[in-house]
Short mmCIF file of N, CA, C and O and ligand atoms in Angstrom, two decimals:
data_model
loop_
_atom_site.label_atom_id
_atom_site.label_comp_id
_atom_site.label_asym_id
_atom_site.label_seq_id
_atom_site.Cartn_x
_atom_site.Cartn_y
_atom_site.Cartn_z
N MET K 1 -4.72 43.57 6.79
CA MET K 1 -4.09 42.58 7.65
C MET K 1 -5.00 41.37 7.85
O MET K 1 -4.60 40.23 7.64
N ARG K 2 -6.23 41.62 8.15
CA ARG K 2 -7.16 40.51 8.33
C ARG K 2 -7.32 39.73 7.03
O ARG K 2 -7.31 38.51 7.02
N PHE K 3 -7.43 40.45 5.89
CA PHE K 3 -7.60 39.80 4.59
C PHE K 3 -6.42 38.87 4.30
O PHE K 3 -6.59 37.72 3.88
N THR K 4 -5.20 39.34 4.55
CA THR K 4 -4.00 38.55 4.29
C THR K 4 -4.01 37.24 5.07
O THR K 4 -3.71 36.19 4.53
N SER K 5 -4.39 37.30 6.30
CA SER K 5 -4.36 36.08 7.10
C SER K 5 -5.43 35.10 6.66
O SER K 5 -5.24 33.88 6.72
N ILE K 6 -6.55 35.59 6.17
CA ILE K 6 -7.59 34.69 5.68
C ILE K 6 -7.12 33.97 4.42
O ILE K 6 -7.30 32.76 4.27
N VAL K 7 -6.46 34.70 3.51
CA VAL K 7 -5.95 34.09 2.28
C VAL K 7 -4.91 33.02 2.62
O VAL K 7 -4.92 31.92 2.09
N ALA K 8 -4.03 33.33 3.52
CA ALA K 8 -2.99 32.37 3.91
C ALA K 8 -3.62 31.11 4.49
O ALA K 8 -3.19 29.99 4.18
N ALA K 9 -4.63 31.26 5.28
CA ALA K 9 -5.29 30.10 5.88
C ALA K 9 -5.96 29.26 4.80
O ALA K 9 -5.90 28.03 4.82
N ALA K 10 -6.58 29.92 3.82
CA ALA K 10 -7.24 29.19 2.74
C ALA K 10 -6.24 28.41 1.90
O ALA K 10 -6.47 27.26 1.55
N LEU K 11 -5.10 29.02 1.59
CA LEU K 11 -4.07 28.34 0.80
C LEU K 11 -3.52 27.13 1.55
O LEU K 11 -3.24 26.10 0.95
N ALA K 12 -3.39 27.25 2.83
CA ALA K 12 -2.83 26.15 3.63
C ALA K 12 -3.75 24.93 3.60
O ALA K 12 -3.29 23.80 3.75
N VAL K 13 -5.02 25.14 3.37
CA VAL K 13 -5.98 24.04 3.39
C VAL K 13 -6.01 23.29 2.06
O VAL K 13 -6.34 22.12 2.02
N VAL K 14 -5.59 23.93 0.97
CA VAL K 14 -5.77 23.36 -0.36
C VAL K 14 -5.13 21.98 -0.54
O VAL K 14 -5.80 21.07 -1.00
N PRO K 15 -3.85 21.78 -0.20
CA PRO K 15 -3.25 20.47 -0.48
C PRO K 15 -3.99 19.30 0.16
O PRO K 15 -4.26 18.30 -0.51
N SER K 16 -4.35 19.41 1.42
CA SER K 16 -5.03 18.30 2.07
C SER K 16 -6.43 18.11 1.51
O SER K 16 -6.96 17.01 1.47
N ALA K 17 -7.06 19.20 1.05
CA ALA K 17 -8.40 19.08 0.49
C ALA K 17 -8.38 18.31 -0.83
O ALA K 17 -9.34 17.63 -1.17
N LEU K 18 -7.27 18.38 -1.56
CA LEU K 18 -7.18 17.71 -2.85
C LEU K 18 -6.68 16.27 -2.72
O LEU K 18 -6.92 15.47 -3.60
N ALA K 19 -5.94 15.98 -1.68
CA ALA K 19 -5.37 14.65 -1.55
C ALA K 19 -6.45 13.62 -1.22
O ALA K 19 -7.36 13.89 -0.46
N ALA K 20 -6.30 12.45 -1.84
CA ALA K 20 -7.24 11.36 -1.57
C ALA K 20 -6.59 10.36 -0.64
O ALA K 20 -5.36 10.23 -0.60
N ASN K 21 -7.40 9.65 0.12
CA ASN K 21 -6.91 8.54 0.92
C ASN K 21 -7.53 7.25 0.39
O ASN K 21 -8.73 7.20 0.10
N PHE K 22 -6.69 6.22 0.28
CA PHE K 22 -7.15 4.90 -0.13
C PHE K 22 -7.05 3.96 1.07
O PHE K 22 -5.98 3.81 1.65
N ALA K 23 -8.16 3.36 1.44
CA ALA K 23 -8.19 2.44 2.57
C ALA K 23 -7.96 1.02 2.08
O ALA K 23 -8.66 0.55 1.17
N VAL K 24 -6.96 0.35 2.65
CA VAL K 24 -6.63 -1.02 2.24
C VAL K 24 -6.57 -1.90 3.47
O VAL K 24 -5.83 -1.59 4.43
N ASN K 25 -7.32 -2.99 3.47
CA ASN K 25 -7.30 -3.93 4.58
C ASN K 25 -6.27 -5.02 4.31
O ASN K 25 -6.16 -5.52 3.18
N VAL K 26 -5.53 -5.38 5.35
CA VAL K 26 -4.47 -6.38 5.24
C VAL K 26 -4.85 -7.57 6.13
O VAL K 26 -5.03 -7.41 7.33
N GLY K 27 -4.98 -8.74 5.50
CA GLY K 27 -5.32 -9.93 6.28
C GLY K 27 -6.75 -9.96 6.76
O GLY K 27 -7.07 -10.60 7.78
N GLN K 28 -7.64 -9.31 6.03
CA GLN K 28 -9.05 -9.28 6.43
C GLN K 28 -9.61 -10.70 6.43
O GLN K 28 -9.35 -11.48 5.52
N GLY K 29 -10.37 -11.06 7.46
CA GLY K 29 -10.96 -12.39 7.55
C GLY K 29 -9.91 -13.48 7.68
O GLY K 29 -10.14 -14.62 7.28
N ASN K 30 -8.76 -13.12 8.24
CA ASN K 30 -7.67 -14.07 8.46
C ASN K 30 -7.08 -14.61 7.16
O ASN K 30 -6.47 -15.68 7.15
N THR K 31 -7.27 -13.89 6.06
CA THR K 31 -6.74 -14.33 4.78
C THR K 31 -5.34 -13.74 4.55
O THR K 31 -4.96 -12.77 5.20
N PHE K 32 -4.62 -14.34 3.62
CA PHE K 32 -3.32 -13.81 3.22
C PHE K 32 -3.55 -12.95 1.97
O PHE K 32 -3.26 -13.36 0.85
N ALA K 33 -4.12 -11.77 2.21
CA ALA K 33 -4.53 -10.94 1.08
C ALA K 33 -4.62 -9.48 1.49
O ALA K 33 -4.81 -9.16 2.67
N PHE K 34 -4.47 -8.63 0.46
CA PHE K 34 -4.79 -7.21 0.59
C PHE K 34 -6.16 -7.00 -0.03
O PHE K 34 -6.51 -7.63 -1.03
N ASN K 35 -6.93 -6.12 0.53
CA ASN K 35 -8.27 -5.85 0.02
C ASN K 35 -8.53 -4.35 0.03
O ASN K 35 -8.58 -3.77 1.12
N PRO K 36 -8.66 -3.70 -1.13
CA PRO K 36 -8.61 -4.26 -2.48
C PRO K 36 -7.19 -4.68 -2.86
O PRO K 36 -6.24 -4.35 -2.16
N THR K 37 -7.05 -5.40 -3.99
CA THR K 37 -5.74 -5.87 -4.43
C THR K 37 -5.01 -4.81 -5.24
O THR K 37 -3.81 -4.96 -5.48
N SER K 38 -5.71 -3.77 -5.68
CA SER K 38 -5.03 -2.68 -6.37
C SER K 38 -5.85 -1.40 -6.27
O SER K 38 -7.05 -1.44 -6.00
N ILE K 39 -5.15 -0.28 -6.46
CA ILE K 39 -5.82 1.02 -6.56
C ILE K 39 -5.32 1.72 -7.81
O ILE K 39 -4.20 1.46 -8.26
N THR K 40 -6.14 2.56 -8.38
CA THR K 40 -5.74 3.31 -9.57
C THR K 40 -6.08 4.79 -9.36
O THR K 40 -6.90 5.14 -8.50
N GLY K 41 -5.41 5.63 -10.14
CA GLY K 41 -5.67 7.06 -10.06
C GLY K 41 -4.99 7.75 -8.90
O GLY K 41 -5.28 8.91 -8.61
N ALA K 42 -4.07 7.05 -8.23
CA ALA K 42 -3.36 7.66 -7.09
C ALA K 42 -2.31 8.63 -7.61
O ALA K 42 -1.61 8.34 -8.59
N VAL K 43 -2.20 9.77 -6.97
CA VAL K 43 -1.22 10.80 -7.37
C VAL K 43 -0.38 11.21 -6.16
O VAL K 43 -0.70 10.86 -5.01
N ALA K 44 0.69 11.96 -6.43
CA ALA K 44 1.57 12.44 -5.37
C ALA K 44 0.75 13.18 -4.31
O ALA K 44 -0.12 13.99 -4.65
N GLY K 45 1.04 12.88 -3.07
CA GLY K 45 0.35 13.53 -1.96
C GLY K 45 -0.83 12.72 -1.43
O GLY K 45 -1.29 12.96 -0.32
N ASP K 46 -1.31 11.77 -2.24
CA ASP K 46 -2.37 10.89 -1.75
C ASP K 46 -1.81 9.97 -0.67
O ASP K 46 -0.60 9.73 -0.60
N THR K 47 -2.70 9.44 0.13
CA THR K 47 -2.28 8.53 1.19
C THR K 47 -2.96 7.17 1.02
O THR K 47 -4.04 7.08 0.45
N ILE K 48 -2.27 6.15 1.50
CA ILE K 48 -2.85 4.82 1.62
C ILE K 48 -2.84 4.48 3.10
O ILE K 48 -1.79 4.54 3.75
N THR K 49 -4.00 4.15 3.63
CA THR K 49 -4.07 3.71 5.02
C THR K 49 -4.25 2.20 5.03
O THR K 49 -5.29 1.68 4.62
N PHE K 50 -3.19 1.50 5.46
CA PHE K 50 -3.24 0.05 5.58
C PHE K 50 -3.73 -0.29 6.99
O PHE K 50 -3.15 0.17 7.98
N THR K 51 -4.78 -1.08 7.08
CA THR K 51 -5.28 -1.55 8.37
C THR K 51 -4.99 -3.04 8.48
O THR K 51 -5.46 -3.84 7.65
N PHE K 52 -4.19 -3.40 9.49
CA PHE K 52 -3.74 -4.78 9.68
C PHE K 52 -4.76 -5.50 10.55
O PHE K 52 -4.91 -5.17 11.73
N MET K 53 -5.46 -6.49 9.96
CA MET K 53 -6.66 -7.06 10.59
C MET K 53 -6.47 -8.45 11.17
O MET K 53 -7.36 -8.94 11.88
N SER K 54 -5.35 -9.10 10.86
CA SER K 54 -5.09 -10.42 11.44
C SER K 54 -3.61 -10.71 11.39
O SER K 54 -2.87 -10.10 10.61
N ARG K 55 -3.18 -11.64 12.23
CA ARG K 55 -1.80 -12.14 12.24
C ARG K 55 -0.76 -11.01 12.28
O ARG K 55 -0.95 -10.00 12.92
N ASN K 56 0.34 -11.24 11.54
CA ASN K 56 1.46 -10.28 11.51
C ASN K 56 1.94 -10.17 10.07
O ASN K 56 2.41 -11.16 9.49
N HIS K 57 1.79 -9.00 9.51
CA HIS K 57 2.08 -8.80 8.09
C HIS K 57 2.83 -7.48 7.88
O HIS K 57 2.96 -6.68 8.81
N SER K 58 3.25 -7.26 6.64
CA SER K 58 3.79 -5.96 6.25
C SER K 58 3.22 -5.58 4.88
O SER K 58 2.69 -6.43 4.16
N ALA K 59 3.36 -4.32 4.55
CA ALA K 59 3.08 -3.84 3.18
C ALA K 59 4.39 -3.22 2.72
O ALA K 59 4.80 -2.15 3.20
N THR K 60 5.05 -3.91 1.81
CA THR K 60 6.42 -3.57 1.42
C THR K 60 6.55 -3.52 -0.09
O THR K 60 6.13 -4.45 -0.78
N THR K 61 7.15 -2.46 -0.60
CA THR K 61 7.30 -2.36 -2.05
C THR K 61 8.35 -3.35 -2.55
O THR K 61 9.34 -3.65 -1.87
N THR K 62 8.11 -3.84 -3.76
CA THR K 62 8.96 -4.86 -4.35
C THR K 62 8.98 -4.67 -5.86
O THR K 62 8.49 -3.67 -6.37
N THR K 63 9.54 -5.64 -6.58
CA THR K 63 9.63 -5.50 -8.03
C THR K 63 8.52 -6.28 -8.72
O THR K 63 7.99 -7.25 -8.17
N PHE K 64 8.22 -5.90 -9.93
CA PHE K 64 7.17 -6.56 -10.72
C PHE K 64 7.59 -7.97 -11.09
O PHE K 64 6.78 -8.90 -10.98
N THR K 65 8.85 -8.14 -11.49
CA THR K 65 9.25 -9.42 -12.05
C THR K 65 9.64 -10.45 -10.99
O THR K 65 9.45 -11.64 -11.19
N THR K 66 10.21 -9.99 -9.86
CA THR K 66 10.63 -10.90 -8.79
C THR K 66 10.06 -10.39 -7.47
O THR K 66 10.79 -9.82 -6.65
N PRO K 67 8.78 -10.61 -7.23
CA PRO K 67 8.12 -9.98 -6.08
C PRO K 67 8.54 -10.55 -4.71
O PRO K 67 8.57 -9.81 -3.72
N CYS K 68 8.86 -11.84 -4.67
CA CYS K 68 8.98 -12.50 -3.37
C CYS K 68 10.40 -12.97 -3.06
O CYS K 68 10.97 -13.67 -3.90
N PRO K 69 10.92 -12.71 -1.87
CA PRO K 69 10.31 -11.83 -0.88
C PRO K 69 10.61 -10.37 -1.19
O PRO K 69 11.64 -10.07 -1.82
N PRO K 70 9.77 -9.45 -0.75
CA PRO K 70 10.12 -8.04 -0.89
C PRO K 70 11.35 -7.73 -0.04
O PRO K 70 11.54 -8.33 1.01
N PRO K 71 12.21 -6.79 -0.48
CA PRO K 71 13.39 -6.44 0.32
C PRO K 71 13.00 -5.64 1.57
O PRO K 71 12.07 -4.81 1.50
N ALA K 72 13.68 -5.90 2.68
CA ALA K 72 13.44 -5.11 3.88
C ALA K 72 13.64 -3.64 3.55
O ALA K 72 14.62 -3.26 2.93
N GLY K 73 12.69 -2.81 3.93
CA GLY K 73 12.75 -1.39 3.63
C GLY K 73 12.10 -1.04 2.30
O GLY K 73 11.91 0.13 2.01
N GLY K 74 11.79 -2.06 1.52
CA GLY K 74 11.17 -1.83 0.22
C GLY K 74 12.19 -1.47 -0.84
O GLY K 74 13.39 -1.41 -0.57
N VAL K 75 11.73 -1.23 -2.05
CA VAL K 75 12.62 -0.84 -3.15
C VAL K 75 12.87 0.67 -3.08
O VAL K 75 12.10 1.40 -2.45
N PRO K 76 13.96 1.16 -3.73
CA PRO K 76 14.24 2.60 -3.72
C PRO K 76 13.04 3.41 -4.21
O PRO K 76 12.43 3.07 -5.23
N GLY K 77 12.70 4.46 -3.46
CA GLY K 77 11.55 5.27 -3.82
C GLY K 77 10.23 4.70 -3.35
O GLY K 77 9.18 5.33 -3.53
N GLY K 78 10.29 3.51 -2.75
CA GLY K 78 9.06 2.87 -2.28
C GLY K 78 8.86 3.05 -0.79
O GLY K 78 9.33 4.02 -0.20
N PHE K 79 8.22 2.07 -0.16
CA PHE K 79 7.94 2.17 1.27
C PHE K 79 7.86 0.78 1.88
O PHE K 79 7.77 -0.23 1.17
N ASP K 80 7.94 0.74 3.19
CA ASP K 80 7.79 -0.51 3.96
C ASP K 80 7.15 -0.14 5.28
O ASP K 80 7.71 0.65 6.04
N THR K 81 5.98 -0.70 5.56
CA THR K 81 5.32 -0.38 6.84
C THR K 81 6.01 -1.06 8.01
O THR K 81 5.76 -0.69 9.16
N GLY K 82 6.87 -2.05 7.72
CA GLY K 82 7.38 -2.90 8.79
C GLY K 82 6.30 -3.88 9.19
O GLY K 82 5.17 -3.82 8.69
N PHE K 83 6.66 -4.79 10.09
CA PHE K 83 5.71 -5.82 10.52
C PHE K 83 4.77 -5.25 11.56
O PHE K 83 5.20 -4.61 12.53
N LEU K 84 3.49 -5.49 11.36
CA LEU K 84 2.48 -5.02 12.30
C LEU K 84 1.56 -6.19 12.63
O LEU K 84 1.11 -6.93 11.75
N SER K 85 1.27 -6.34 13.92
CA SER K 85 0.46 -7.44 14.41
C SER K 85 -0.93 -6.99 14.80
O SER K 85 -1.09 -6.00 15.52
N ALA K 86 -1.92 -7.73 14.35
CA ALA K 86 -3.28 -7.55 14.85
C ALA K 86 -3.46 -8.54 15.99
O ALA K 86 -3.28 -9.74 15.81
N THR K 87 -3.73 -8.03 17.16
CA THR K 87 -3.91 -8.89 18.32
C THR K 87 -5.21 -8.55 19.02
O THR K 87 -5.43 -7.39 19.37
N GLY K 88 -6.06 -9.54 19.19
CA GLY K 88 -7.34 -9.28 19.83
C GLY K 88 -8.13 -8.24 19.07
O GLY K 88 -8.40 -8.40 17.89
N THR K 89 -8.43 -7.14 19.75
CA THR K 89 -9.24 -6.11 19.10
C THR K 89 -8.37 -5.00 18.50
O THR K 89 -8.89 -4.05 17.94
N THR K 90 -7.03 -5.15 18.64
CA THR K 90 -6.14 -4.11 18.12
C THR K 90 -5.81 -4.35 16.66
O THR K 90 -5.28 -5.40 16.30
N GLN K 91 -6.15 -3.39 15.83
CA GLN K 91 -5.86 -3.49 14.41
C GLN K 91 -5.04 -2.27 14.00
O GLN K 91 -5.59 -1.23 13.68
N PRO K 92 -3.70 -2.41 14.07
CA PRO K 92 -2.85 -1.24 13.82
C PRO K 92 -2.98 -0.74 12.38
O PRO K 92 -3.29 -1.51 11.47
N GLN K 93 -2.72 0.54 12.22
CA GLN K 93 -2.77 1.15 10.89
C GLN K 93 -1.42 1.77 10.57
O GLN K 93 -0.71 2.24 11.45
N ALA K 94 -1.09 1.78 9.28
CA ALA K 94 0.08 2.49 8.78
C ALA K 94 -0.39 3.37 7.62
O ALA K 94 -1.07 2.89 6.72
N VAL K 95 -0.03 4.64 7.69
CA VAL K 95 -0.41 5.58 6.64
C VAL K 95 0.82 5.91 5.80
O VAL K 95 1.83 6.37 6.33
N VAL K 96 0.72 5.63 4.51
CA VAL K 96 1.81 5.91 3.58
C VAL K 96 1.39 7.08 2.69
O VAL K 96 0.30 7.06 2.12
N THR K 97 2.25 8.10 2.61
CA THR K 97 2.00 9.22 1.70
C THR K 97 2.80 9.00 0.42
O THR K 97 4.01 8.80 0.47
N LEU K 98 2.10 8.99 -0.70
CA LEU K 98 2.77 8.71 -1.97
C LEU K 98 3.56 9.93 -2.45
O LEU K 98 3.04 11.04 -2.50
N ALA K 99 4.83 9.69 -2.81
CA ALA K 99 5.69 10.76 -3.31
C ALA K 99 5.42 11.03 -4.79
O ALA K 99 5.81 12.07 -5.32
N SER K 100 4.76 10.09 -5.45
CA SER K 100 4.46 10.23 -6.87
C SER K 100 3.26 9.36 -7.21
O SER K 100 2.79 8.59 -6.37
N GLY K 101 2.81 9.46 -8.43
CA GLY K 101 1.76 8.57 -8.92
C GLY K 101 2.32 7.39 -9.70
O GLY K 101 1.61 6.73 -10.44
N ASN K 102 3.60 7.13 -9.51
CA ASN K 102 4.24 6.02 -10.21
C ASN K 102 3.60 4.69 -9.82
O ASN K 102 3.09 4.53 -8.72
N THR K 103 3.68 3.74 -10.74
CA THR K 103 3.24 2.38 -10.43
C THR K 103 4.14 1.80 -9.34
O THR K 103 5.36 1.95 -9.40
N GLN K 104 3.52 1.18 -8.35
CA GLN K 104 4.30 0.53 -7.29
C GLN K 104 3.71 -0.85 -7.01
O GLN K 104 2.49 -1.03 -7.03
N TRP K 105 4.61 -1.79 -6.77
CA TRP K 105 4.23 -3.18 -6.49
C TRP K 105 4.50 -3.45 -5.02
O TRP K 105 5.58 -3.12 -4.50
N VAL K 106 3.55 -4.05 -4.34
CA VAL K 106 3.60 -4.20 -2.88
C VAL K 106 3.28 -5.64 -2.52
O VAL K 106 2.43 -6.28 -3.16
N ALA K 107 3.97 -6.15 -1.50
CA ALA K 107 3.67 -7.49 -1.01
C ALA K 107 4.02 -7.57 0.47
O ALA K 107 4.70 -6.69 1.01
N CYS K 108 3.56 -8.63 1.12
CA CYS K 108 3.94 -8.89 2.51
C CYS K 108 5.29 -9.60 2.51
O CYS K 108 5.51 -10.52 1.73
N ARG K 109 6.20 -9.18 3.39
CA ARG K 109 7.53 -9.82 3.42
C ARG K 109 7.68 -10.79 4.59
O ARG K 109 8.79 -11.21 4.94
N GLN K 110 6.56 -11.17 5.18
CA GLN K 110 6.59 -12.13 6.30
C GLN K 110 7.04 -13.51 5.81
O GLN K 110 6.83 -13.88 4.65
N ALA K 111 7.68 -14.24 6.74
CA ALA K 111 8.03 -15.65 6.53
C ALA K 111 8.88 -15.87 5.29
O ALA K 111 8.66 -16.80 4.51
N GLY K 112 9.87 -15.00 5.12
CA GLY K 112 10.81 -15.16 4.02
C GLY K 112 10.16 -15.12 2.64
O GLY K 112 10.70 -15.66 1.68
N GLY K 113 9.01 -14.48 2.56
CA GLY K 113 8.32 -14.37 1.27
C GLY K 113 7.21 -15.38 1.10
O GLY K 113 6.55 -15.41 0.05
N ALA K 114 6.96 -16.20 2.12
CA ALA K 114 5.92 -17.24 2.00
C ALA K 114 4.53 -16.63 1.79
O ALA K 114 3.75 -17.12 0.98
N HIS K 115 4.24 -15.56 2.52
CA HIS K 115 2.93 -14.92 2.33
C HIS K 115 2.82 -14.35 0.92
O HIS K 115 1.77 -14.44 0.28
N CYS K 116 3.90 -13.75 0.46
CA CYS K 116 3.95 -13.19 -0.89
C CYS K 116 3.67 -14.27 -1.92
O CYS K 116 2.84 -14.09 -2.83
N ARG K 117 4.32 -15.41 -1.77
CA ARG K 117 4.14 -16.51 -2.73
C ARG K 117 2.73 -17.09 -2.67
O ARG K 117 2.25 -17.71 -3.62
N MET K 118 2.04 -16.86 -1.53
CA MET K 118 0.64 -17.29 -1.44
C MET K 118 -0.29 -16.27 -2.10
O MET K 118 -1.51 -16.45 -2.10
N GLY K 119 0.29 -15.20 -2.61
CA GLY K 119 -0.52 -14.22 -3.34
C GLY K 119 -0.85 -12.98 -2.55
O GLY K 119 -1.73 -12.21 -2.94
N MET K 120 -0.13 -12.78 -1.43
CA MET K 120 -0.42 -11.59 -0.60
C MET K 120 0.26 -10.38 -1.23
O MET K 120 1.37 -9.98 -0.84
N THR K 121 -0.42 -9.80 -2.22
CA THR K 121 0.16 -8.76 -3.07
C THR K 121 -0.85 -7.64 -3.32
O THR K 121 -2.06 -7.83 -3.19
N PHE K 122 -0.30 -6.49 -3.71
CA PHE K 122 -1.11 -5.28 -3.89
C PHE K 122 -0.40 -4.37 -4.88
O PHE K 122 0.84 -4.33 -4.92
N ALA K 123 -1.16 -3.65 -5.70
CA ALA K 123 -0.56 -2.77 -6.70
C ALA K 123 -1.13 -1.36 -6.61
O ALA K 123 -2.33 -1.16 -6.41
N VAL K 124 -0.22 -0.39 -6.77
CA VAL K 124 -0.60 1.02 -6.90
C VAL K 124 -0.45 1.40 -8.37
O VAL K 124 0.63 1.26 -8.94
N ASN K 125 -1.53 1.80 -8.98
CA ASN K 125 -1.53 2.25 -10.37
C ASN K 125 -0.93 1.23 -11.33
O ASN K 125 0.01 1.55 -12.09
N PRO K 126 -1.43 -0.02 -11.35
CA PRO K 126 -0.97 -0.96 -12.39
C PRO K 126 -1.36 -0.42 -13.76
O PRO K 126 -2.23 0.44 -13.88
N THR K 127 -0.68 -0.93 -14.79
CA THR K 127 -0.90 -0.42 -16.15
C THR K 127 -1.40 -1.54 -17.07
O THR K 127 -1.44 -2.71 -16.69
N ALA K 128 -1.73 -1.17 -18.30
CA ALA K 128 -2.18 -2.17 -19.27
C ALA K 128 -1.05 -3.12 -19.63
O ALA K 128 -1.27 -4.29 -19.95
N GLU K 129 0.20 -2.61 -19.57
CA GLU K 129 1.36 -3.44 -19.89
C GLU K 129 1.79 -4.29 -18.71
O GLU K 129 2.27 -5.41 -18.86
N GLN K 130 1.67 -3.73 -17.51
CA GLN K 130 2.04 -4.45 -16.30
C GLN K 130 0.80 -4.48 -15.40
O GLN K 130 0.52 -3.54 -14.65
N THR K 131 0.06 -5.57 -15.49
CA THR K 131 -1.22 -5.68 -14.79
C THR K 131 -1.04 -6.29 -13.40
O THR K 131 -0.04 -6.97 -13.12
N TYR K 132 -2.03 -6.08 -12.54
CA TYR K 132 -2.00 -6.73 -11.23
C TYR K 132 -2.00 -8.25 -11.41
O TYR K 132 -1.30 -8.97 -10.69
N GLU K 133 -2.78 -8.75 -12.36
CA GLU K 133 -2.91 -10.20 -12.54
C GLU K 133 -1.54 -10.84 -12.88
O GLU K 133 -1.21 -11.91 -12.39
N GLN K 134 -0.74 -10.15 -13.73
CA GLN K 134 0.57 -10.68 -14.06
C GLN K 134 1.52 -10.61 -12.86
O GLN K 134 2.31 -11.52 -12.62
N PHE K 135 1.42 -9.51 -12.10
CA PHE K 135 2.23 -9.38 -10.88
C PHE K 135 1.91 -10.52 -9.92
O PHE K 135 2.82 -11.15 -9.36
N LEU K 136 0.62 -10.81 -9.75
CA LEU K 136 0.21 -11.91 -8.88
C LEU K 136 0.77 -13.24 -9.37
O LEU K 136 1.27 -14.05 -8.57
N ALA K 137 0.71 -13.44 -10.67
CA ALA K 137 1.26 -14.68 -11.25
C ALA K 137 2.76 -14.76 -11.02
O ALA K 137 3.29 -15.83 -10.69
N ASN K 138 3.46 -13.64 -11.13
CA ASN K 138 4.91 -13.61 -10.86
C ASN K 138 5.18 -13.96 -9.40
O ASN K 138 6.15 -14.67 -9.09
N ALA K 139 4.35 -13.48 -8.50
CA ALA K 139 4.52 -13.76 -7.07
C ALA K 139 4.32 -15.24 -6.76
O ALA K 139 5.07 -15.83 -5.99
N ARG K 140 3.37 -15.83 -7.40
CA ARG K 140 3.05 -17.25 -7.13
C ARG K 140 4.07 -18.17 -7.79
O ARG K 140 4.16 -19.34 -7.44
N GLY K 141 4.83 -17.59 -8.75
CA GLY K 141 5.89 -18.35 -9.41
C GLY K 141 5.34 -19.54 -10.18
O GLY K 141 5.95 -20.56 -10.30
CU1 CU J 201 1.79 -11.55 5.55
#
């Protein structure tokens, strides 16, 4: 009986022990930017913790070819943190758990896409065929 409960407890710990968290700053230094601008090697179950450091922004999934503005709620299978404001010393966080390791394109949807067009963009697992740099160029139009 004791042995069984120890095994069950050990198994319960495995998924969280394997999952990685990626820390991403949003609007750091009052800029219209995500920092870092991309992450690689993310797999299902990993988390991204977005920390909103200035103004009012979102992290919203969008398309590679037409990034701006991202759709409210994000693209199907994606995510949208909604708008979060950093005020004074308050820097809200949003934690997104990835359902897959698929490539995802992310931008701020504030101001009808104005922040996005200024280059406020982020990529999850960009590829050699679809690079972050090309996504950024698509956003800037
Ligand atoms: Cu923004």
